[in-house]
CSV table of C-alpha atoms in Angstrom, one decimal:
chain,number,residue,atom,x,y,z
A,8,MET,CA,21.6,-37.9,0.5
A,9,ALA,CA,22.6,-34.3,1.3
A,10,SER,CA,20.4,-31.9,-0.3
A,11,GLU,CA,22.2,-29.4,-2.7
A,12,LYS,CA,22.6,-25.7,-1.6
A,13,PRO,CA,20.0,-23.5,-3.1
A,14,LEU,CA,20.5,-22.3,-6.5
A,15,ALA,CA,19.2,-18.9,-5.3
A,16,ALA,CA,17.8,-17.2,-2.2
A,17,VAL,CA,16.7,-13.6,-2.1
A,18,THR,CA,15.0,-11.5,0.4
A,19,CYS,CA,13.2,-8.0,-0.3
A,20,THR,CA,11.0,-5.6,1.5
A,21,ALA,CA,8.0,-3.5,-0.4
A,22,PRO,CA,5.9,-0.8,0.7
A,23,VAL,CA,2.2,0.0,1.5
A,24,ASN,CA,0.6,2.3,-0.8
A,25,ILE,CA,-2.5,4.8,-0.2
A,26,ALA,CA,-4.6,5.7,-2.9
A,27,VAL,CA,-5.5,9.5,-3.0
A,28,ILE,CA,-7.3,8.8,-6.4
A,29,LYS,CA,-8.7,5.6,-6.3
A,30,TYR,CA,-9.4,2.8,-8.6
A,31,TRP,CA,-13.1,2.4,-9.2
A,32,GLY,CA,-13.2,-0.9,-10.6
A,33,LYS,CA,-11.9,-3.3,-13.5
A,34,ARG,CA,-12.8,-3.2,-17.3
A,35,ASP,CA,-10.8,-6.7,-17.6
A,36,GLU,CA,-11.2,-9.1,-14.2
A,37,GLU,CA,-8.8,-11.6,-15.6
A,38,LEU,CA,-5.7,-9.3,-16.7
A,39,VAL,CA,-6.9,-6.7,-13.8
A,40,LEU,CA,-7.2,-3.7,-15.8
A,41,PRO,CA,-8.7,-0.6,-14.3
A,42,ILE,CA,-11.5,1.7,-15.7
A,43,ASN,CA,-9.5,4.6,-14.3
A,44,SER,CA,-6.2,5.5,-13.7
A,45,SER,CA,-5.2,6.1,-9.9
A,46,LEU,CA,-2.6,7.7,-8.0
A,47,SER,CA,-1.2,6.8,-4.4
A,48,VAL,CA,1.3,7.9,-1.9
A,49,THR,CA,4.0,5.1,-0.9
A,50,LEU,CA,4.4,4.8,2.8
A,51,HIS,CA,7.9,4.5,4.5
A,52,GLN,CA,8.9,1.0,5.3
A,53,ASP,CA,10.4,2.1,8.6
A,54,GLN,CA,6.5,1.7,9.8
A,55,LEU,CA,4.8,-0.4,7.3
A,56,LYS,CA,6.3,-3.2,5.0
A,57,THR,CA,6.0,-6.8,3.7
A,58,THR,CA,9.3,-8.7,3.6
A,59,THR,CA,9.7,-11.8,1.3
A,60,THR,CA,12.0,-14.6,0.7
A,61,ALA,CA,12.2,-16.7,-2.4
A,62,VAL,CA,14.3,-19.8,-2.5
A,63,ILE,CA,14.7,-22.0,-5.7
A,64,SER,CA,16.6,-25.5,-5.5
A,65,LYS,CA,16.7,-28.8,-7.5
A,66,ASP,CA,15.6,-30.4,-4.3
A,67,PHE,CA,12.3,-28.7,-4.4
A,68,THR,CA,9.4,-31.2,-5.5
A,69,GLU,CA,6.6,-28.4,-5.7
A,70,ASP,CA,6.1,-24.7,-5.3
A,71,ARG,CA,5.2,-23.5,-1.7
A,72,ILE,CA,4.3,-20.1,0.1
A,73,TRP,CA,4.1,-19.6,3.8
A,74,LEU,CA,2.3,-16.0,4.7
A,75,ASN,CA,3.0,-14.6,8.2
A,76,GLY,CA,4.1,-18.2,9.2
A,77,ARG,CA,1.3,-20.3,8.1
A,78,GLU,CA,1.5,-22.2,4.9
A,79,GLU,CA,-1.3,-21.3,2.2
A,80,ASP,CA,-2.6,-22.8,-1.0
A,81,VAL,CA,0.0,-22.2,-3.9
A,82,GLY,CA,-2.7,-23.0,-6.3
A,83,GLN,CA,-4.5,-19.8,-5.4
A,84,PRO,CA,-5.3,-18.2,-9.2
A,85,ARG,CA,-3.7,-14.8,-8.4
A,86,LEU,CA,-0.4,-16.5,-6.9
A,87,GLN,CA,-0.2,-18.7,-10.0
A,88,ALA,CA,-0.7,-15.7,-12.2
A,89,CYS,CA,2.3,-14.0,-10.7
A,90,LEU,CA,4.4,-17.2,-11.0
A,91,ARG,CA,3.7,-17.7,-14.7
A,92,GLU,CA,4.1,-14.1,-15.5
A,93,ILE,CA,7.6,-14.0,-13.7
A,94,ARG,CA,8.6,-17.5,-15.4
A,95,CYS,CA,7.5,-16.1,-18.9
A,96,LEU,CA,9.3,-13.0,-18.5
A,97,ALA,CA,12.6,-15.1,-17.4
A,98,ARG,CA,12.2,-17.6,-20.7
A,99,LYS,CA,11.9,-14.3,-22.8
A,100,ARG,CA,15.1,-12.9,-21.5
A,101,ARG,CA,16.9,-16.1,-22.0
A,102,ASN,CA,15.3,-16.7,-25.4
A,103,SER,CA,16.6,-13.1,-26.6
A,104,ARG,CA,20.1,-14.1,-25.8
A,105,ASP,CA,21.6,-16.1,-29.0
A,106,GLY,CA,22.9,-19.5,-27.8
A,107,ASP,CA,22.0,-18.8,-24.2
A,108,PRO,CA,21.1,-22.3,-22.8
A,109,LEU,CA,17.9,-22.3,-20.5
A,110,PRO,CA,18.9,-21.7,-16.9
A,111,SER,CA,18.3,-24.7,-14.5
A,112,SER,CA,16.7,-22.5,-12.3
A,113,LEU,CA,13.5,-22.1,-14.7
A,114,SER,CA,13.0,-26.1,-14.2
A,115,CYS,CA,13.3,-25.5,-10.3
A,116,LYS,CA,10.3,-24.9,-7.8
A,117,VAL,CA,10.2,-22.0,-5.4
A,118,HIS,CA,9.5,-21.8,-2.0
A,119,VAL,CA,8.2,-18.4,-0.7
A,120,ALA,CA,7.7,-16.9,2.9
A,121,SER,CA,6.0,-13.5,3.5
A,122,VAL,CA,5.4,-11.6,6.3
A,123,ASN,CA,4.0,-8.0,7.2
A,124,ASN,CA,5.2,-6.0,10.0
A,125,PHE,CA,1.7,-4.4,10.5
A,126,PRO,CA,-1.4,-6.2,11.9
A,127,THR,CA,-4.1,-7.1,9.2
A,128,ALA,CA,-6.5,-5.2,11.9
A,129,ALA,CA,-4.8,-2.0,10.7
A,130,GLY,CA,-7.2,-2.5,7.6
A,131,LEU,CA,-4.4,-1.4,5.2
A,132,ALA,CA,-3.8,-3.0,1.7
A,133,SER,CA,-1.6,-5.9,2.5
A,134,SER,CA,-2.3,-7.3,-0.7
A,135,ALA,CA,-0.7,-4.5,-2.5
A,136,ALA,CA,2.5,-4.8,-0.6
A,137,GLY,CA,2.5,-8.4,-0.7
A,138,TYR,CA,2.1,-9.1,-4.3
A,139,ALA,CA,4.5,-5.9,-5.1
A,140,CYS,CA,7.0,-7.8,-2.8
A,141,LEU,CA,6.6,-11.2,-4.1
A,142,ALA,CA,7.0,-9.7,-7.8
A,143,TYR,CA,10.1,-8.0,-6.9
A,144,THR,CA,11.8,-10.9,-5.4
A,145,LEU,CA,10.7,-13.5,-7.9
A,146,ALA,CA,12.3,-11.1,-10.4
A,147,ARG,CA,15.7,-10.9,-8.5
A,148,VAL,CA,15.7,-14.7,-7.8
A,149,TYR,CA,14.6,-15.8,-11.7
A,150,GLY,CA,17.0,-12.9,-13.2
A,151,VAL,CA,14.2,-10.7,-14.7
A,152,GLU,CA,14.9,-6.9,-15.1
A,153,SER,CA,11.8,-5.7,-17.2
A,154,ASP,CA,8.9,-3.6,-15.9
A,155,LEU,CA,7.0,-5.7,-13.3
A,156,SER,CA,3.6,-3.9,-13.3
A,157,GLU,CA,2.2,-6.6,-15.2
A,158,VAL,CA,3.4,-9.4,-12.5
A,159,ALA,CA,2.3,-7.3,-9.6
A,160,ARG,CA,-1.0,-6.2,-11.3
A,161,ARG,CA,-2.2,-9.9,-11.7
A,162,GLY,CA,-1.8,-10.2,-8.1
A,163,SER,CA,-3.3,-7.5,-6.9
A,164,GLY,CA,-4.3,-4.2,-8.9
A,165,SER,CA,-3.0,-1.7,-6.6
A,166,ALA,CA,0.3,-4.0,-6.1
A,167,CYS,CA,1.7,-2.2,-9.1
A,168,ARG,CA,1.8,1.2,-7.3
A,169,SER,CA,4.0,-0.1,-4.3
A,170,LEU,CA,6.9,-1.1,-7.0
A,171,TYR,CA,7.9,2.5,-6.7
A,172,GLY,CA,8.4,5.2,-3.8
A,173,GLY,CA,7.0,8.6,-3.6
A,174,PHE,CA,3.9,9.3,-5.4
A,175,VAL,CA,2.7,6.8,-8.2
A,176,GLU,CA,0.4,6.7,-11.1
A,177,TRP,CA,-1.0,3.5,-12.1
A,178,GLN,CA,-1.9,4.5,-16.0
A,179,MET,CA,-5.3,2.6,-17.0
A,180,GLY,CA,-3.7,2.2,-20.3
A,181,GLU,CA,-5.7,1.5,-23.4
A,182,GLN,CA,-4.8,-1.8,-25.3
A,183,ALA,CA,-6.7,-4.9,-24.6
A,184,ASP,CA,-3.6,-7.0,-23.6
A,185,GLY,CA,-3.1,-4.4,-20.6
A,186,LYS,CA,0.4,-3.8,-21.9
A,187,ASP,CA,0.2,-0.2,-21.4
A,188,SER,CA,-1.6,-0.2,-18.0
A,189,ILE,CA,1.8,0.2,-16.0
A,190,ALA,CA,2.7,2.0,-13.0
A,191,ARG,CA,5.2,5.1,-12.9
A,192,GLN,CA,6.6,7.5,-10.5
A,193,VAL,CA,5.1,10.8,-10.5
A,194,ALA,CA,7.4,12.4,-7.9
A,195,PRO,CA,10.1,10.9,-5.6
A,196,GLU,CA,9.7,10.5,-1.7
A,197,SER,CA,12.2,13.6,-1.3
A,198,HIS,CA,10.0,15.7,-3.3
A,199,TRP,CA,7.6,16.3,-0.4
A,200,PRO,CA,9.4,15.6,3.1
A,201,GLU,CA,7.1,17.6,5.1
A,202,LEU,CA,4.1,15.3,4.2
A,203,ARG,CA,2.8,13.3,6.9
A,204,VAL,CA,0.2,10.1,7.0
A,205,LEU,CA,-1.5,8.7,10.0
A,206,ILE,CA,-3.5,5.9,10.0
A,207,LEU,CA,-6.2,5.8,12.5
A,208,VAL,CA,-7.1,2.3,13.4
A,209,PHE,CA,-10.8,1.7,14.9
A,210,ARG,CA,-12.3,-0.8,17.3
A,211,ALA,CA,-16.3,7.3,-12.5
A,212,GLU,CA,-15.0,7.9,-15.4
A,213,SER,CA,-15.8,11.5,-16.4
A,214,VAL,CA,-14.7,12.7,-12.8
A,215,VAL,CA,-11.4,11.0,-12.7
A,216,PRO,CA,-9.3,11.9,-15.4
A,217,ALA,CA,-9.6,15.7,-14.4
A,218,ARG,CA,-8.8,14.6,-10.9
A,219,MET,CA,-5.5,12.7,-11.8
A,220,ALA,CA,-4.2,16.0,-13.6
A,221,GLU,CA,-5.5,18.2,-10.7
A,222,MET,CA,-3.7,16.0,-8.3
A,223,ALA,CA,-0.4,15.4,-10.1
A,224,ARG,CA,-0.4,19.4,-10.0
A,225,CYS,CA,-1.0,19.4,-6.4
A,226,ILE,CA,2.1,17.2,-5.6
A,227,ARG,CA,4.3,18.9,-8.4
A,228,GLU,CA,3.6,22.3,-6.5
A,229,ARG,CA,3.4,20.9,-2.9
A,230,ASP,CA,0.0,22.5,-2.8
A,231,PHE,CA,-1.1,21.0,0.4
A,232,PRO,CA,-4.9,22.9,0.6
A,233,SER,CA,-5.6,21.6,-2.9
A,234,PHE,CA,-4.0,18.1,-2.3
A,235,ALA,CA,-6.4,17.8,0.8
A,236,GLN,CA,-9.5,18.7,-0.8
A,237,LEU,CA,-9.0,16.4,-3.9
A,238,THR,CA,-8.3,13.6,-1.6
A,239,MET,CA,-11.5,13.9,0.5
A,240,LYS,CA,-13.7,14.5,-2.3
A,241,ASP,CA,-12.4,11.5,-4.2
A,242,SER,CA,-12.9,9.4,-1.2
A,243,ASN,CA,-16.3,10.8,-0.4
A,244,GLN,CA,-17.3,10.0,-4.1
A,245,PHE,CA,-16.2,6.6,-3.9
A,246,HIS,CA,-18.0,5.8,-0.8
A,247,ALA,CA,-21.2,7.4,-2.0
A,248,THR,CA,-21.1,5.5,-5.2
A,249,CYS,CA,-20.6,2.1,-2.8
A,250,LEU,CA,-23.8,3.3,-1.0
A,251,ASP,CA,-25.8,4.0,-4.1
A,252,THR,CA,-25.2,0.1,-5.4
A,253,PHE,CA,-28.0,-2.2,-4.8
A,254,PRO,CA,-27.7,-3.9,-2.3
A,255,PRO,CA,-25.5,-0.8,-0.7
A,256,ILE,CA,-22.1,-1.3,0.2
A,257,SER,CA,-21.0,0.6,3.6
A,258,TYR,CA,-17.4,0.5,4.7
A,259,LEU,CA,-17.7,3.4,6.9
A,260,ASN,CA,-19.1,2.9,10.3
A,261,ALA,CA,-19.9,5.5,13.1
A,262,ILE,CA,-16.2,6.3,14.4
A,263,SER,CA,-15.3,7.0,10.5
A,264,TRP,CA,-18.1,9.6,10.5
A,265,ARG,CA,-17.0,11.2,13.8
A,266,ILE,CA,-13.5,11.4,12.3
A,267,ILE,CA,-15.0,12.9,9.2
A,268,HIS,CA,-16.6,15.7,11.2
A,269,LEU,CA,-13.4,16.1,13.4
A,270,VAL,CA,-11.6,16.7,10.1
A,271,HIS,CA,-13.6,19.2,8.8
A,272,ARG,CA,-14.3,21.2,12.4
A,273,PHE,CA,-10.3,21.0,12.9
A,274,ASN,CA,-10.0,23.0,9.3
A,275,ALA,CA,-12.6,25.3,9.9
A,276,HIS,CA,-11.5,26.5,13.2
A,277,HIS,CA,-7.9,27.0,11.4
A,278,GLY,CA,-9.8,28.5,8.2
A,279,ASP,CA,-7.5,26.7,6.1
A,280,THR,CA,-7.4,23.0,5.0
A,281,LYS,CA,-4.8,21.5,7.2
A,282,VAL,CA,-5.9,18.2,7.2
A,283,ALA,CA,-7.4,15.6,4.8
A,284,TYR,CA,-8.9,12.3,5.5
A,285,THR,CA,-9.4,9.2,3.0
A,286,PHE,CA,-11.1,5.8,3.4
A,287,ASP,CA,-10.1,2.7,1.4
A,288,ALA,CA,-12.5,-0.6,1.3
A,289,GLY,CA,-12.7,-0.3,5.3
A,290,PRO,CA,-13.7,1.8,8.1
A,291,ASN,CA,-10.2,3.0,9.1
A,292,ALA,CA,-9.2,6.4,8.1
A,293,VAL,CA,-6.1,7.4,6.4
A,294,ILE,CA,-5.0,11.2,7.2
A,295,PHE,CA,-2.9,13.3,5.5
A,296,THR,CA,-1.2,16.3,6.9
A,297,LEU,CA,2.2,18.4,7.1
A,298,ASP,CA,4.6,17.9,10.1
A,299,ASP,CA,3.8,20.9,11.4
A,300,THR,CA,0.2,20.2,12.2
A,301,VAL,CA,0.6,16.6,13.5
A,302,ALA,CA,1.1,17.3,17.3
A,303,GLU,CA,-2.0,19.3,17.2
A,304,PHE,CA,-4.2,16.9,15.3
A,305,VAL,CA,-3.1,14.0,17.3
A,306,ALA,CA,-4.1,16.1,20.5
A,307,ALA,CA,-7.5,16.8,18.9
A,308,VAL,CA,-7.9,12.9,18.2
A,309,TRP,CA,-6.8,12.0,21.6
A,310,HIS,CA,-9.3,14.5,23.0
A,311,GLY,CA,-12.2,13.2,20.9
A,312,PHE,CA,-11.3,9.3,21.5
A,313,PRO,CA,-9.2,8.8,24.5
A,314,PRO,CA,-7.4,5.8,24.6
A,315,GLY,CA,-8.0,3.2,27.5
A,316,SER,CA,-5.6,1.3,29.1
A,317,ASN,CA,-3.0,1.7,26.1
A,318,GLY,CA,-2.1,5.4,26.6
A,319,ASP,CA,1.5,4.6,26.3
A,320,THR,CA,0.9,2.7,22.9
A,321,PHE,CA,-1.4,4.7,21.4
A,322,LEU,CA,1.2,6.3,19.2
A,323,LYS,CA,3.3,4.1,16.7
A,324,GLY,CA,5.7,4.9,14.3
A,325,LEU,CA,7.5,8.5,14.2
A,326,GLN,CA,7.7,10.4,17.3
A,327,VAL,CA,5.1,13.2,17.9
A,328,ARG,CA,6.1,16.0,20.6
A,329,PRO,CA,2.9,16.5,22.9
A,330,ALA,CA,1.0,19.6,22.3
A,331,PRO,CA,-1.7,20.8,24.3
A,332,LEU,CA,-5.3,21.4,22.8
A,333,SER,CA,-6.6,24.6,23.0
A,334,ALA,CA,-9.8,25.7,24.7
A,335,GLU,CA,-11.0,27.2,21.2
A,336,LEU,CA,-10.2,24.3,19.1
A,337,GLN,CA,-11.7,22.1,21.8
A,338,ALA,CA,-14.9,24.2,21.6
A,339,ALA,CA,-14.9,24.3,17.8
A,340,LEU,CA,-14.8,20.5,17.7
A,341,ALA,CA,-17.7,20.2,19.9
A,342,MET,CA,-17.3,16.6,20.3
A,343,GLU,CA,-18.6,14.3,23.2
A,344,PRO,CA,-15.4,12.0,24.0
A,345,THR,CA,-15.9,8.4,22.5
A,346,PRO,CA,-13.5,6.4,24.8
A,347,GLY,CA,-11.3,3.7,22.9
A,348,GLY,CA,-13.0,4.6,19.8
A,349,VAL,CA,-9.6,4.9,17.8
A,350,LYS,CA,-7.5,2.0,18.9
A,351,TYR,CA,-4.2,3.5,18.1
A,352,ILE,CA,-2.5,5.7,15.4
A,353,ILE,CA,0.5,4.6,13.2
A,354,VAL,CA,2.4,7.9,12.4
A,355,THR,CA,4.7,7.6,9.1
A,356,GLN,CA,5.7,9.5,6.2
A,357,VAL,CA,6.4,9.0,2.4
A,358,GLY,CA,9.0,6.5,1.7
A,359,PRO,CA,10.8,4.5,-1.1
A,360,GLY,CA,10.1,1.5,-3.2
A,361,PRO,CA,10.9,-2.1,-2.7
A,362,GLN,CA,14.5,-3.0,-1.2
A,363,ILE,CA,17.0,-6.0,-1.5
A,364,LEU,CA,18.0,-7.1,1.9
A,365,ASP,CA,21.7,-8.2,1.3
A,366,ASP,CA,22.2,-9.7,4.8
A,367,PRO,CA,21.4,-13.8,4.6
A,368,CYS,CA,20.4,-13.6,8.1
A,369,ALA,CA,17.2,-11.5,6.8
A,370,HIS,CA,15.8,-14.8,4.8
A,371,LEU,CA,12.9,-16.1,6.0
A,372,LEU,CA,13.6,-19.3,4.7
A,373,GLY,CA,16.4,-21.6,5.8
A,374,PRO,CA,18.8,-23.7,3.4
A,375,ASP,CA,16.5,-26.5,3.5
A,376,GLY,CA,13.8,-23.9,2.2
A,377,LEU,CA,11.3,-24.1,5.2
A,378,PRO,CA,10.6,-21.5,7.4
A,379,LYS,CA,13.2,-20.5,10.0
A,380,PRO,CA,11.8,-21.0,13.4
A,381,ALA,CA,10.7,-18.2,15.3
A,382,ALA,CA,13.3,-16.4,17.4
């Protein structure tokens, strides 16, 4: 018997976000509620994104998911939590319409395929982009129009921040059920067009609220020196706390520390805070700077960590015009080169939130609900 046409097929993309005020832990493990508010920068999807296709059909006998071409266990608790939340919201939406029958889509199983356009080795929060994209795509396929913070959050806490572009706050909220723990945009991606983000890929409670207010001010006023210093202080305190646990957790490696020293010496040479670093749960550095500083800072990284045979692919993403490294700055850096210490740099900027791809050719799943063969 010929299979029926899928009831719906939707493909969306979602961005990676980088926290400049981090979330330090959960007050509720099951609902994924944070102990503090956090603030992040959404990166541009031209360089870093997750793409997800969701298809529902009466022919499907079970929910299935493929990540980067490989089928994964759909019973994974966080994945199940997202599916449950979306279907619950879809039912509520239908129940609120008097006499509207329950759509057949709600009794159908879903097939999902998701791919990242950046390597896992980049040490980026792929789960944030992944679960934001999953929540956004499932919402479109099931006709859900409400706030998706809770759905994305149940997959990965920071995923709710990837539901918006620009600069995004995840409010910790106070309610026990977490209904007020939502993401909201502080400023759109167009607000600070000069801000650049470089990803260098390598071979507590009383402090955070004040930092949140100060960081929001820095973004509003586009005050880069204060934004940069606050970003570095928050990263340092996060990693100091990790080291202060027992047994200690050490995310930073020798190259991480060399990058930290390079940033501080670069800033000291200029007598101004031109560049900021932050580190998430991994050794790779995320660098914030303004567009007029990118070329010189890249030259400094190139000097400190000269690439091996991949010189032509050392820089990925936005184009950077070559710039010489002055003898004065080279002396100020006072670094013995570490060849190959930095594998490559991804250059990007602030970008928009999730997008719907209207072209059916963009679907990762075919009409049969299975991954399309690789081109």
